[in-house]
mmCIF file of C-alpha atoms and ligand atoms in Angstrom:
data_model
loop_
_atom_site.group_PDB
_atom_site.id
_atom_site.type_symbol
_atom_site.label_atom_id
_atom_site.label_comp_id
_atom_site.label_asym_id
_atom_site.label_seq_id
_atom_site.Cartn_x
_atom_site.Cartn_y
_atom_site.Cartn_z
ATOM 1 C CA UNK A 162 33.128 51.446 -34.722
ATOM 2 C CA UNK A 163 32.015 52.011 -31.153
ATOM 3 C CA UNK A 164 28.420 52.663 -30.182
ATOM 4 C CA UNK A 165 27.219 55.390 -27.810
ATOM 5 C CA UNK A 166 28.184 53.245 -24.803
ATOM 6 C CA UNK A 167 31.714 52.441 -25.962
ATOM 7 C CA UNK A 168 30.981 48.897 -27.171
ATOM 8 C CA UNK A 169 32.855 47.870 -30.300
ATOM 9 C CA UNK A 170 30.256 46.714 -32.830
ATOM 10 C CA UNK A 171 31.743 44.283 -35.319
ATOM 11 C CA UNK A 172 29.084 41.598 -35.777
ATOM 12 C CA UNK A 173 26.110 41.642 -38.147
ATOM 13 C CA UNK A 174 23.312 39.106 -38.038
ATOM 14 C CA UNK A 175 21.779 39.251 -41.454
ATOM 15 C CA UNK A 176 18.434 37.649 -42.154
ATOM 16 C CA UNK A 177 18.247 36.627 -45.790
ATOM 17 C CA UNK A 178 14.658 35.401 -45.781
ATOM 18 C CA UNK A 179 11.582 35.608 -43.581
ATOM 19 C CA UNK A 180 10.414 32.227 -44.869
ATOM 20 C CA UNK A 181 11.055 28.945 -43.102
ATOM 21 C CA UNK A 182 10.334 25.291 -43.863
ATOM 22 C CA UNK A 183 9.605 24.604 -40.163
ATOM 23 C CA UNK A 184 7.143 26.173 -37.744
ATOM 24 C CA UNK A 185 8.683 25.814 -34.326
ATOM 25 C CA UNK A 186 5.981 26.210 -31.713
ATOM 26 C CA UNK A 187 7.743 29.089 -29.916
ATOM 27 C CA UNK A 188 8.903 30.892 -33.060
ATOM 28 C CA UNK A 189 6.174 30.863 -35.691
ATOM 29 C CA UNK A 190 2.387 30.758 -35.523
ATOM 30 C CA UNK A 191 0.623 27.544 -36.559
ATOM 31 C CA UNK A 192 -1.213 29.112 -39.484
ATOM 32 C CA UNK A 193 -0.034 30.982 -42.515
ATOM 33 C CA UNK A 194 2.662 33.579 -41.869
ATOM 34 C CA UNK A 195 2.621 36.530 -44.204
ATOM 35 C CA UNK A 196 6.282 37.306 -44.804
ATOM 36 C CA UNK A 197 7.121 40.999 -45.123
ATOM 37 C CA UNK A 198 8.235 41.749 -48.681
ATOM 38 C CA UNK A 199 11.949 41.021 -49.034
ATOM 39 C CA UNK A 200 14.340 43.892 -49.527
ATOM 40 C CA UNK A 201 15.734 43.773 -53.068
ATOM 41 C CA UNK A 202 17.592 47.074 -52.889
ATOM 42 C CA UNK A 203 19.941 47.200 -51.188
ATOM 43 C CA UNK A 204 20.755 43.502 -51.613
ATOM 44 C CA UNK A 205 22.162 41.513 -48.676
ATOM 45 C CA UNK A 206 25.636 41.788 -50.248
ATOM 46 C CA UNK A 207 25.325 45.593 -50.519
ATOM 47 C CA UNK A 208 24.230 45.800 -46.888
ATOM 48 C CA UNK A 209 27.301 43.788 -45.858
ATOM 49 C CA UNK A 210 29.545 46.033 -47.922
ATOM 50 C CA UNK A 211 28.173 49.122 -46.146
ATOM 51 C CA UNK A 212 28.442 47.414 -42.757
ATOM 52 C CA UNK A 213 32.073 46.486 -43.446
ATOM 53 C CA UNK A 214 32.821 50.156 -44.054
ATOM 54 C CA UNK A 215 31.854 50.972 -40.475
ATOM 55 C CA UNK A 216 33.815 48.111 -38.965
ATOM 56 C CA UNK A 217 31.704 44.959 -39.194
ATOM 57 C CA UNK A 218 34.066 41.988 -39.616
ATOM 58 C CA UNK A 219 31.797 39.046 -38.856
ATOM 59 C CA UNK A 220 28.499 38.203 -40.536
ATOM 60 C CA UNK A 221 26.051 35.525 -39.453
ATOM 61 C CA UNK A 222 23.531 34.593 -42.100
ATOM 62 C CA UNK A 223 20.188 33.666 -40.607
ATOM 63 C CA UNK A 224 16.472 33.785 -41.309
ATOM 64 C CA UNK A 225 13.744 32.437 -41.454
ATOM 65 C CA UNK A 226 15.591 29.488 -42.851
ATOM 66 C CA UNK A 227 18.502 30.616 -45.044
ATOM 67 C CA UNK A 228 18.790 27.216 -46.783
ATOM 68 C CA UNK A 229 15.415 27.682 -48.491
ATOM 69 C CA UNK A 230 17.296 30.112 -50.742
ATOM 70 C CA UNK A 231 18.716 28.227 -53.690
ATOM 71 C CA UNK A 232 21.204 31.028 -54.230
ATOM 72 C CA UNK A 233 22.625 30.784 -50.697
ATOM 73 C CA UNK A 234 26.072 29.521 -51.806
ATOM 74 C CA UNK A 235 26.372 32.406 -54.272
ATOM 75 C CA UNK A 236 25.323 34.872 -51.594
ATOM 76 C CA UNK A 237 27.867 33.426 -49.167
ATOM 77 C CA UNK A 238 30.500 33.820 -51.880
ATOM 78 C CA UNK A 239 29.695 37.515 -52.309
ATOM 79 C CA UNK A 240 29.684 38.204 -48.577
ATOM 80 C CA UNK A 241 32.905 36.261 -47.963
ATOM 81 C CA UNK A 242 34.596 38.242 -50.743
ATOM 82 C CA UNK A 243 33.654 41.605 -49.197
ATOM 83 C CA UNK A 244 36.672 43.591 -48.154
ATOM 84 C CA UNK A 245 36.895 43.709 -44.348
ATOM 85 C CA UNK A 246 34.736 40.634 -43.721
ATOM 86 C CA UNK A 247 36.783 38.011 -41.907
ATOM 87 C CA UNK A 248 34.155 35.463 -41.000
ATOM 88 C CA UNK A 249 30.839 34.349 -42.484
ATOM 89 C CA UNK A 250 28.754 31.976 -40.362
ATOM 90 C CA UNK A 251 25.365 30.354 -40.828
ATOM 91 C CA UNK A 252 22.528 29.621 -38.421
ATOM 92 C CA UNK A 253 20.200 26.986 -39.833
ATOM 93 C CA UNK A 254 17.818 24.262 -38.769
ATOM 94 C CA UNK A 255 20.010 21.963 -40.872
ATOM 95 C CA UNK A 256 17.168 20.065 -42.511
ATOM 96 C CA UNK A 257 17.934 21.371 -46.007
ATOM 97 C CA UNK A 258 21.674 21.714 -45.485
ATOM 98 C CA UNK A 259 23.020 18.327 -46.613
ATOM 99 C CA UNK A 260 22.944 18.906 -50.394
ATOM 100 C CA UNK A 261 24.560 22.334 -50.166
ATOM 101 C CA UNK A 262 27.081 21.979 -47.305
ATOM 102 C CA UNK A 263 30.058 21.286 -49.581
ATOM 103 C CA UNK A 264 29.260 24.184 -51.881
ATOM 104 C CA UNK A 265 28.769 26.555 -48.966
ATOM 105 C CA UNK A 266 32.186 25.623 -47.653
ATOM 106 C CA UNK A 267 33.745 26.076 -51.073
ATOM 107 C CA UNK A 268 32.178 29.533 -51.329
ATOM 108 C CA UNK A 269 33.812 30.686 -48.095
ATOM 109 C CA UNK A 270 31.405 29.852 -45.262
ATOM 110 C CA UNK A 271 33.445 29.613 -42.059
ATOM 111 C CA UNK A 272 31.184 27.910 -39.528
ATOM 112 C CA UNK A 273 27.702 26.516 -38.998
ATOM 113 C CA UNK A 274 25.294 26.504 -36.043
ATOM 114 C CA UNK A 275 22.448 24.011 -36.277
ATOM 115 C CA UNK A 276 19.285 24.413 -34.216
ATOM 116 C CA UNK A 277 18.043 21.112 -32.795
ATOM 117 C CA UNK A 278 15.665 21.248 -29.840
ATOM 118 C CA UNK A 279 15.110 17.535 -29.283
ATOM 119 C CA UNK A 280 16.925 14.273 -29.979
ATOM 120 C CA UNK A 281 13.672 12.335 -29.828
ATOM 121 C CA UNK A 282 12.191 12.164 -33.341
ATOM 122 C CA UNK A 283 8.530 12.490 -32.271
ATOM 123 C CA UNK A 284 9.286 15.387 -29.959
ATOM 124 C CA UNK A 285 11.407 17.073 -32.621
ATOM 125 C CA UNK A 286 8.482 16.695 -35.023
ATOM 126 C CA UNK A 287 6.064 18.144 -32.463
ATOM 127 C CA UNK A 288 8.284 21.152 -31.616
ATOM 128 C CA UNK A 289 8.953 21.938 -35.265
ATOM 129 C CA UNK A 290 5.392 21.061 -36.330
ATOM 130 C CA UNK A 291 6.378 18.417 -38.834
ATOM 131 C CA UNK A 292 10.175 18.548 -39.162
ATOM 132 C CA UNK A 293 12.364 15.451 -39.422
ATOM 133 C CA UNK A 294 15.179 14.964 -36.899
ATOM 134 C CA UNK A 295 16.891 12.665 -39.416
ATOM 135 C CA UNK A 296 17.084 15.541 -41.900
ATOM 136 C CA UNK A 297 18.654 17.840 -39.288
ATOM 137 C CA UNK A 298 21.164 15.145 -38.328
ATOM 138 C CA UNK A 299 21.955 14.616 -42.011
ATOM 139 C CA UNK A 300 22.753 18.343 -42.169
ATOM 140 C CA UNK A 301 25.101 17.981 -39.223
ATOM 141 C CA UNK A 302 26.807 14.954 -40.789
ATOM 142 C CA UNK A 303 27.174 16.842 -44.077
ATOM 143 C CA UNK A 304 28.919 19.683 -42.226
ATOM 144 C CA UNK A 305 31.497 17.248 -40.905
ATOM 145 C CA UNK A 306 31.920 15.615 -44.307
ATOM 146 C CA UNK A 307 32.407 19.033 -45.909
ATOM 147 C CA UNK A 308 35.204 19.806 -43.459
ATOM 148 C CA UNK A 309 33.509 22.447 -41.294
ATOM 149 C CA UNK A 310 35.056 22.767 -37.854
ATOM 150 C CA UNK A 311 33.541 24.043 -34.606
ATOM 151 C CA UNK A 312 30.005 23.243 -35.686
ATOM 152 C CA UNK A 313 27.614 24.029 -32.843
ATOM 153 C CA UNK A 314 24.186 22.726 -31.993
ATOM 154 C CA UNK A 315 21.796 25.237 -30.448
ATOM 155 C CA UNK A 316 19.020 23.921 -28.242
ATOM 156 C CA UNK A 317 16.334 26.222 -26.866
ATOM 157 C CA UNK A 318 15.175 24.853 -23.515
ATOM 158 C CA UNK A 319 11.410 24.801 -23.063
ATOM 159 C CA UNK A 320 10.182 23.941 -19.583
ATOM 160 C CA UNK A 321 8.062 20.788 -19.529
ATOM 161 C CA UNK A 322 8.903 20.024 -23.162
ATOM 162 C CA UNK A 323 12.607 19.301 -23.669
ATOM 163 C CA UNK A 324 14.345 20.446 -20.483
ATOM 164 C CA UNK A 325 14.722 16.788 -19.472
ATOM 165 C CA UNK A 326 17.048 16.208 -22.425
ATOM 166 C CA UNK A 327 20.078 18.132 -21.145
ATOM 167 C CA UNK A 328 22.056 14.975 -20.299
ATOM 168 C CA UNK A 329 21.104 13.357 -23.611
ATOM 169 C CA UNK A 330 22.369 16.449 -25.443
ATOM 170 C CA UNK A 331 25.613 16.351 -23.440
ATOM 171 C CA UNK A 332 26.202 12.717 -24.474
ATOM 172 C CA UNK A 333 25.298 13.587 -28.056
ATOM 173 C CA UNK A 334 27.837 16.424 -28.010
ATOM 174 C CA UNK A 335 30.578 14.068 -26.827
ATOM 175 C CA UNK A 336 29.674 11.418 -29.420
ATOM 176 C CA UNK A 337 29.446 13.841 -32.312
ATOM 177 C CA UNK A 338 32.373 16.043 -31.319
ATOM 178 C CA UNK A 339 30.222 19.175 -31.397
ATOM 179 C CA UNK A 340 29.466 21.845 -28.822
ATOM 180 C CA UNK A 341 25.856 22.014 -27.683
ATOM 181 C CA UNK A 342 24.677 25.380 -26.394
ATOM 182 C CA UNK A 343 21.542 25.617 -24.317
ATOM 183 C CA UNK A 344 19.619 28.792 -24.991
ATOM 184 C CA UNK A 345 17.001 30.413 -22.793
ATOM 185 C CA UNK A 346 13.616 30.742 -24.377
ATOM 186 C CA UNK A 347 12.890 34.454 -24.699
ATOM 187 C CA UNK A 348 9.321 35.728 -24.311
ATOM 188 C CA UNK A 349 9.036 37.207 -27.755
ATOM 189 C CA UNK A 350 6.423 36.988 -30.501
ATOM 190 C CA UNK A 351 4.286 33.842 -30.368
ATOM 191 C CA UNK A 352 5.634 32.680 -26.986
ATOM 192 C CA UNK A 353 5.473 36.097 -25.304
ATOM 193 C CA UNK A 354 2.390 35.070 -23.320
ATOM 194 C CA UNK A 355 3.370 31.498 -22.528
ATOM 195 C CA UNK A 356 3.161 30.378 -18.888
ATOM 196 C CA UNK A 357 6.179 31.077 -16.711
ATOM 197 C CA UNK A 358 7.040 27.371 -16.305
ATOM 198 C CA UNK A 359 8.034 27.209 -19.970
ATOM 199 C CA UNK A 360 10.882 29.688 -19.372
ATOM 200 C CA UNK A 361 13.613 27.765 -17.596
ATOM 201 C CA UNK A 362 16.880 29.524 -16.740
ATOM 202 C CA UNK A 363 19.488 27.897 -18.987
ATOM 203 C CA UNK A 364 22.034 28.371 -16.191
ATOM 204 C CA UNK A 365 20.708 25.160 -14.658
ATOM 205 C CA UNK A 366 22.219 23.241 -17.608
ATOM 206 C CA UNK A 367 25.861 22.203 -17.679
ATOM 207 C CA UNK A 368 28.250 23.429 -20.348
ATOM 208 C CA UNK A 369 27.802 26.435 -22.569
ATOM 209 C CA UNK A 370 24.596 28.360 -22.010
ATOM 210 C CA UNK A 371 23.198 31.466 -23.623
ATOM 211 C CA UNK A 372 21.055 33.112 -21.001
ATOM 212 C CA UNK A 373 19.835 36.539 -22.161
ATOM 213 C CA UNK A 374 17.316 36.739 -19.314
ATOM 214 C CA UNK A 375 19.040 35.242 -16.279
ATOM 215 C CA UNK A 376 22.539 36.348 -17.314
ATOM 216 C CA UNK A 377 22.164 39.272 -19.716
ATOM 217 C CA UNK A 378 25.226 40.126 -21.794
ATOM 218 C CA UNK A 379 24.166 43.569 -23.057
ATOM 219 C CA UNK A 380 27.297 45.256 -21.710
ATOM 220 C CA UNK A 381 29.422 43.228 -24.129
ATOM 221 C CA UNK A 382 26.895 42.991 -26.971
ATOM 222 C CA UNK A 383 28.746 43.588 -30.230
ATOM 223 C CA UNK A 384 25.982 42.995 -32.749
ATOM 224 C CA UNK A 385 23.396 44.600 -34.934
ATOM 225 C CA UNK A 386 20.730 42.836 -36.969
ATOM 226 C CA UNK A 387 19.220 43.440 -40.358
ATOM 227 C CA UNK A 388 15.872 41.873 -41.212
ATOM 228 C CA UNK A 389 15.092 40.277 -44.567
ATOM 229 C CA UNK A 390 12.852 43.208 -45.440
ATOM 230 C CA UNK A 391 15.694 45.662 -44.961
ATOM 231 C CA UNK A 392 15.369 47.109 -41.458
ATOM 232 C CA UNK A 393 18.308 47.496 -39.118
ATOM 233 C CA UNK A 394 17.533 46.489 -35.547
ATOM 234 C CA UNK A 395 20.055 47.950 -33.103
ATOM 235 C CA UNK A 396 18.837 45.514 -30.410
ATOM 236 C CA UNK A 397 16.845 42.281 -30.735
ATOM 237 C CA UNK A 398 14.377 43.411 -28.095
ATOM 238 C CA UNK A 399 13.919 47.057 -28.900
ATOM 239 C CA UNK A 400 11.027 48.239 -31.046
ATOM 240 C CA UNK A 401 13.338 50.621 -32.854
ATOM 241 C CA UNK A 402 14.129 49.827 -36.490
ATOM 242 C CA UNK A 403 15.895 51.915 -39.101
ATOM 243 C CA UNK A 404 14.871 51.403 -42.696
ATOM 244 C CA UNK A 405 17.667 50.685 -45.154
ATOM 245 C CA UNK A 406 15.249 50.128 -48.013
ATOM 246 C CA UNK A 407 16.136 51.945 -51.187
ATOM 247 C CA UNK A 408 19.417 53.281 -49.804
ATOM 248 C CA UNK A 409 22.784 52.939 -51.507
ATOM 249 C CA UNK A 410 26.318 54.312 -51.351
ATOM 250 C CA UNK A 411 27.094 56.887 -48.670
ATOM 251 C CA UNK A 412 23.454 57.045 -47.550
ATOM 252 C CA UNK A 413 23.455 53.341 -46.804
ATOM 253 C CA UNK A 414 26.747 53.510 -44.906
ATOM 254 C CA UNK A 415 25.453 56.450 -42.853
ATOM 255 C CA UNK A 416 22.210 54.595 -42.070
ATOM 256 C CA UNK A 417 24.193 51.620 -40.733
ATOM 257 C CA UNK A 418 26.320 53.999 -38.673
ATOM 258 C CA UNK A 419 23.152 55.642 -37.267
ATOM 259 C CA UNK A 420 21.804 52.177 -36.418
ATOM 260 C CA UNK A 421 24.920 51.365 -34.419
ATOM 261 C CA UNK A 422 24.694 54.666 -32.564
ATOM 262 C CA UNK A 423 21.035 53.932 -31.766
ATOM 263 C CA UNK A 424 21.920 50.760 -29.859
ATOM 264 C CA UNK A 425 20.362 50.965 -26.382
ATOM 265 C CA UNK A 426 22.432 50.311 -23.294
ATOM 266 C CA UNK A 427 20.453 47.176 -22.400
ATOM 267 C CA UNK A 428 17.338 45.234 -23.287
ATOM 268 C CA UNK A 429 14.215 45.266 -21.140
ATOM 269 C CA UNK A 430 13.446 41.542 -21.205
ATOM 270 C CA UNK A 431 13.615 40.860 -17.486
ATOM 271 C CA UNK A 432 11.340 43.709 -16.400
ATOM 272 C CA UNK A 433 9.199 45.098 -19.236
ATOM 273 C CA UNK A 434 9.527 42.162 -21.661
ATOM 274 C CA UNK A 435 10.609 42.408 -25.271
ATOM 275 C CA UNK A 436 9.597 45.540 -27.140
ATOM 276 C CA UNK A 437 10.227 43.922 -30.497
ATOM 277 C CA UNK A 438 7.216 44.111 -32.762
ATOM 278 C CA UNK A 439 8.210 41.070 -34.789
ATOM 279 C CA UNK A 440 8.281 37.311 -34.362
ATOM 280 C CA UNK A 441 11.739 35.776 -34.152
ATOM 281 C CA UNK A 442 11.726 34.222 -37.618
ATOM 282 C CA UNK A 443 11.128 37.683 -39.092
ATOM 283 C CA UNK A 444 14.086 39.135 -37.236
ATOM 284 C CA UNK A 445 16.658 36.398 -37.588
ATOM 285 C CA UNK A 446 17.759 34.742 -34.360
HETATM 286 N N1 SAM B 178 15.986 28.762 -39.211
HETATM 287 C C1 SAM B 178 17.252 28.976 -38.587
HETATM 288 C C2 SAM B 178 17.404 28.110 -37.356
HETATM 289 O O1 SAM B 178 16.499 27.330 -37.059
HETATM 290 O O2 SAM B 178 18.447 28.193 -36.714
HETATM 291 C C3 SAM B 178 17.573 30.431 -38.281
HETATM 292 C C4 SAM B 178 16.493 31.293 -37.715
HETATM 293 S S1 SAM B 178 15.917 30.833 -36.114
HETATM 294 C C5 SAM B 178 14.845 32.198 -35.778
HETATM 295 C C6 SAM B 178 17.361 31.154 -35.143
HETATM 296 C C7 SAM B 178 17.357 30.668 -33.736
HETATM 297 O O3 SAM B 178 16.436 31.420 -32.979
HETATM 298 C C8 SAM B 178 16.962 29.204 -33.552
HETATM 299 O O4 SAM B 178 17.983 28.552 -32.820
HETATM 300 C C9 SAM B 178 15.706 29.277 -32.746
HETATM 301 O O5 SAM B 178 15.577 28.177 -31.890
HETATM 302 C C10 SAM B 178 15.916 30.571 -31.986
HETATM 303 N N2 SAM B 178 14.704 31.163 -31.436
HETATM 304 C C11 SAM B 178 13.547 31.440 -32.058
HETATM 305 N N3 SAM B 178 12.662 31.992 -31.200
HETATM 306 C C12 SAM B 178 13.273 32.058 -30.000
HETATM 307 C C13 SAM B 178 12.891 32.514 -28.710
HETATM 308 N N4 SAM B 178 11.687 33.017 -28.480
HETATM 309 N N5 SAM B 178 13.802 32.428 -27.718
HETATM 310 C C14 SAM B 178 15.043 31.918 -27.934
HETATM 311 N N6 SAM B 178 15.467 31.481 -29.129
HETATM 312 C C15 SAM B 178 14.594 31.537 -30.143
#
């Protein structure tokens, strides 16, 4: 369906957990994170079914870290089998992916994006507060072995931390036969108050960049998001959320429709900052 500004909305980013095995410095606080209670009803599969009824054809499963869910392959299977859904993709840090990549593919997962912010093991560990680059690379290798095509690596550029690695990532992309996309760090949640130097325009990198601040793409935005605790976010950066909790059937379909119609024309990142009340790992990036 089209939103109030004529944009066709056909893409759902569905967070299936607020939990994560990593604590990236810009995404999650150092200490304990109290995850909002997950939405059991409707289930992620029921939300997708309702979304498909209003024209969603592509679903990206995200989190938190989706691979911490042991039932992820089963969930992928249900979503992929939903009438109207043409593509099911996954965004993951890749560190837990290796043992389940084959099963995910068998259950109907179409494509995988892996987030890797540094190719230097110590720096990777520092950014993720303890993660292993080898584990993430094993996830990438497992994707290839499982037969996934068009696997992408997402790298968030952080000024003074990893922005000197652009050339290394380009060489890595050529060697591995993957596309690396450089993403602008957005001032949201734990990094909202970081110094300006940390926010480098991704447009300075070669290749594919995702630059929501320096080159906003709101006019062609085709997505809605649903958080793991069951709230529909019409825009990543708006404070507006519509609760889907406890809804089913026609009520659920109508709530998704209302969420699409509530999509704002544009985000306010460049001038007023993000109005989102949540950290990124609670929303699903
Ligand atoms: N755990 C999964 C992963 O690492 O890809 C999925 C969730 S994570 C929140 C999704 C993506 O959001 C990651 O690529 C992460 O780097 C990105 N992200 C988190 N906070 C961000 C921010 N403030 N600005 C830009 N990207 C961000």
